[in-house]
Coordinates of N, CA, C and O in Angstrom, one line a residue:
M1 N -6.0 51.3 7.5 CA -6.1 50.4 8.6 C -6.7 49.1 8.2 O -6.2 48.0 8.6
I2 N -7.8 49.2 7.4 CA -8.4 48.0 7.0 C -7.5 47.2 6.0 O -7.5 46.0 6.1
R3 N -6.8 47.9 5.1 CA -5.9 47.2 4.2 C -4.8 46.5 4.9 O -4.5 45.4 4.6
S4 N -4.2 47.1 5.9 CA -3.1 46.4 6.7 C -3.6 45.2 7.4 O -2.9 44.2 7.6
R5 N -4.9 45.3 7.9 CA -5.4 44.2 8.6 C -5.7 43.0 7.7 O -5.4 41.9 8.0
L6 N -6.2 43.3 6.5 CA -6.4 42.3 5.5 C -5.1 41.7 5.0 O -5.0 40.5 4.8
T7 N -4.1 42.5 4.8 CA -2.8 42.0 4.4 C -2.2 41.1 5.5 O -1.7 40.0 5.3
A8 N -2.4 41.5 6.8 CA -1.9 40.6 7.9 C -2.6 39.3 7.9 O -2.0 38.3 8.2
Q9 N -3.9 39.3 7.7 CA -4.7 38.0 7.7 C -4.2 37.1 6.5 O -4.1 35.9 6.7
R10 N -4.0 37.7 5.4 CA -3.5 36.9 4.2 C -2.1 36.3 4.5 O -1.8 35.2 4.2
L11 N -1.2 37.1 5.1 CA 0.1 36.6 5.4 C 0.0 35.5 6.5 O 0.8 34.6 6.5
A12 N -0.9 35.7 7.5 CA -1.1 34.6 8.5 C -1.6 33.3 7.8 O -1.1 32.2 8.2
F13 N -2.5 33.5 6.9 CA -2.9 32.3 6.1 C -1.8 31.6 5.4 O -1.7 30.4 5.4
L14 N -0.9 32.4 4.7 CA 0.2 31.8 4.0 C 1.2 31.2 5.0 O 1.8 30.2 4.6
F15 N 1.3 31.7 6.2 CA 2.2 31.1 7.2 C 1.6 29.7 7.6 O 2.4 28.7 7.6
L16 N 0.3 29.6 7.8 CA -0.3 28.3 8.1 C -0.2 27.4 7.0 O 0.0 26.2 7.2
L17 N -0.4 27.9 5.7 CA -0.2 27.0 4.6 C 1.2 26.5 4.5 O 1.4 25.3 4.2
G18 N 2.2 27.3 4.8 CA 3.6 26.9 4.8 C 3.8 25.8 5.9 O 4.5 24.8 5.6
C19 N 3.2 26.0 7.0 CA 3.3 24.9 8.1 C 2.7 23.6 7.6 O 3.3 22.6 7.9
F20 N 1.6 23.7 6.9 CA 1.0 22.5 6.3 C 1.9 21.8 5.2 O 2.1 20.6 5.2
F21 N 2.5 22.7 4.4 CA 3.3 22.2 3.3 C 4.6 21.5 3.8 O 5.1 20.5 3.2
F22 N 5.2 22.0 4.9 CA 6.4 21.4 5.4 C 6.3 20.6 6.6 O 7.2 20.4 7.4
N23 N 5.1 20.0 6.8 CA 4.8 19.1 8.0 C 5.0 17.7 7.5 O 4.9 17.3 6.3
Y24 N 5.2 16.8 8.5 CA 5.5 15.4 8.2 C 4.5 14.7 7.3 O 4.9 14.0 6.3
P25 N 3.2 14.7 7.6 CA 2.3 13.8 6.7 C 2.4 14.1 5.3 O 2.4 13.2 4.4
L26 N 2.5 15.4 4.9 CA 2.5 15.7 3.5 C 3.9 15.4 2.9 O 4.0 15.0 1.8
L27 N 5.0 15.7 3.7 CA 6.3 15.4 3.2 C 6.5 13.9 3.0 O 7.3 13.5 2.1
S28 N 5.9 13.0 3.8 CA 6.1 11.6 3.6 C 5.5 11.1 2.3 O 5.9 10.1 1.8
V29 N 4.6 11.8 1.7 CA 4.0 11.4 0.4 C 5.1 11.5 -0.7 O 5.1 10.7 -1.6
F30 N 5.9 12.5 -0.6 CA 6.9 12.8 -1.6 C 8.3 12.1 -1.3 O 9.2 12.2 -2.1
N31 N 8.4 11.5 -0.2 CA 9.6 10.8 0.2 C 9.7 9.4 -0.3 O 9.5 8.5 0.4
R32 N 9.9 9.3 -1.6 CA 10.0 8.0 -2.2 C 11.0 8.1 -3.4 O 11.5 9.2 -3.7
G33 N 11.3 7.0 -3.9 CA 12.3 6.9 -5.1 C 11.6 7.5 -6.3 O 10.4 7.7 -6.4
G34 N 12.5 7.8 -7.3 CA 12.0 8.3 -8.5 C 12.8 9.5 -8.9 O 13.8 9.9 -8.3
D35 N 12.3 10.1 -10.0 CA 13.0 11.3 -10.5 C 12.0 12.3 -11.1 O 11.1 11.9 -11.8
F36 N 12.2 13.5 -10.7 CA 11.3 14.6 -11.1 C 12.2 15.8 -11.6 O 12.7 16.5 -10.7
F37 N 12.3 16.0 -12.8 CA 13.2 17.0 -13.4 C 14.7 16.9 -12.9 O 15.3 17.8 -12.6
G38 N 15.1 15.6 -12.8 CA 16.5 15.3 -12.4 C 16.7 15.4 -10.9 O 17.9 15.3 -10.4
M39 N 15.7 15.5 -10.0 CA 15.9 15.5 -8.6 C 14.9 14.6 -7.9 O 13.8 14.4 -8.5
P40 N 15.1 14.2 -6.7 CA 14.1 13.4 -6.0 C 12.8 14.2 -5.8 O 12.9 15.4 -5.6
P41 N 11.7 13.5 -5.7 CA 10.4 14.2 -5.5 C 10.3 15.0 -4.3 O 9.7 16.1 -4.3
L42 N 11.0 14.6 -3.2 CA 10.9 15.4 -2.0 C 11.6 16.7 -2.1 O 11.1 17.7 -1.7
Y43 N 12.8 16.7 -2.8 CA 13.5 18.0 -3.0 C 12.7 18.9 -4.0 O 12.7 20.1 -3.8
A44 N 12.1 18.3 -5.0 CA 11.3 19.1 -5.9 C 10.1 19.7 -5.2 O 9.8 20.9 -5.4
W45 N 9.5 19.0 -4.3 CA 8.3 19.5 -3.5 C 8.8 20.6 -2.6 O 8.1 21.7 -2.5
L46 N 9.9 20.4 -1.9 CA 10.4 21.5 -1.0 C 10.7 22.7 -1.8 O 10.3 23.8 -1.3
M47 N 11.4 22.6 -2.9 CA 11.8 23.8 -3.6 C 10.6 24.5 -4.3 O 10.5 25.7 -4.3
G48 N 9.7 23.7 -4.8 CA 8.6 24.2 -5.5 C 7.6 24.9 -4.6 O 7.1 26.0 -4.8
S49 N 7.3 24.3 -3.4 CA 6.4 24.9 -2.5 C 7.0 26.1 -1.8 O 6.3 27.1 -1.6
W50 N 8.3 26.1 -1.6 CA 9.0 27.3 -1.0 C 9.0 28.4 -2.0 O 8.6 29.6 -1.6
L51 N 9.2 28.2 -3.3 CA 9.1 29.2 -4.3 C 7.7 29.7 -4.4 O 7.5 31.0 -4.5
A52 N 6.7 28.9 -4.4 CA 5.3 29.3 -4.5 C 4.9 30.2 -3.3 O 4.2 31.2 -3.5
L53 N 5.3 29.8 -2.1 CA 5.0 30.6 -0.9 C 5.6 32.0 -1.0 O 5.0 33.0 -0.6
I54 N 6.9 32.1 -1.4 CA 7.6 33.3 -1.5 C 6.9 34.2 -2.6 O 6.7 35.4 -2.4
A55 N 6.5 33.6 -3.7 CA 5.8 34.4 -4.7 C 4.4 34.9 -4.3 O 4.1 36.0 -4.5
Q56 N 3.7 34.1 -3.5 CA 2.4 34.5 -3.0 C 2.6 35.6 -2.0 O 1.8 36.5 -1.9
M57 N 3.6 35.5 -1.1 CA 3.8 36.5 -0.1 C 4.2 37.9 -0.8 O 3.7 38.9 -0.4
A58 N 5.0 37.8 -1.8 CA 5.4 39.0 -2.5 C 4.2 39.6 -3.2 O 4.0 40.9 -3.2
W59 N 3.3 38.8 -3.7 CA 2.1 39.3 -4.4 C 1.1 40.0 -3.4 O 0.6 41.0 -3.6
V60 N 1.0 39.4 -2.2 CA 0.2 39.9 -1.2 C 0.7 41.3 -0.7 O 0.0 42.2 -0.5
V61 N 2.0 41.3 -0.4 CA 2.6 42.5 0.1 C 2.6 43.7 -0.9 O 2.4 44.8 -0.6
E62 N 2.9 43.4 -2.1 CA 3.1 44.4 -3.2 C 1.7 44.8 -3.8 O 1.7 45.6 -4.7
R63 N 0.7 44.2 -3.4 CA -0.6 44.5 -4.0 C -1.0 45.9 -3.7 O -1.0 46.4 -2.6
K64 N -1.5 46.6 -4.7 CA -1.8 48.1 -4.6 C -3.2 48.3 -3.9 O -3.4 49.1 -3.0
G65 N -4.2 47.6 -4.4 CA -5.6 47.8 -3.9 C -6.4 46.5 -3.9 O -6.0 45.5 -4.6
D66 N -7.4 46.5 -3.2 CA -8.3 45.3 -3.1 C -9.4 45.4 -4.1 O -10.3 45.8 -4.2

């Protein structure tokens, strides 16, 4: 019971972090010209933060013990 509650809290935090990552004020920082590994900075930010959130969610869900 306690473990599932802690997992739910961590996933809720990751949800809020995702809302922050994909919200206008932060996205406007990366919406400019330039090149980052062959793609615009905005696309690199979207793909990188999306990948990081998925990896963190998988780590939280698959974690064996605290």
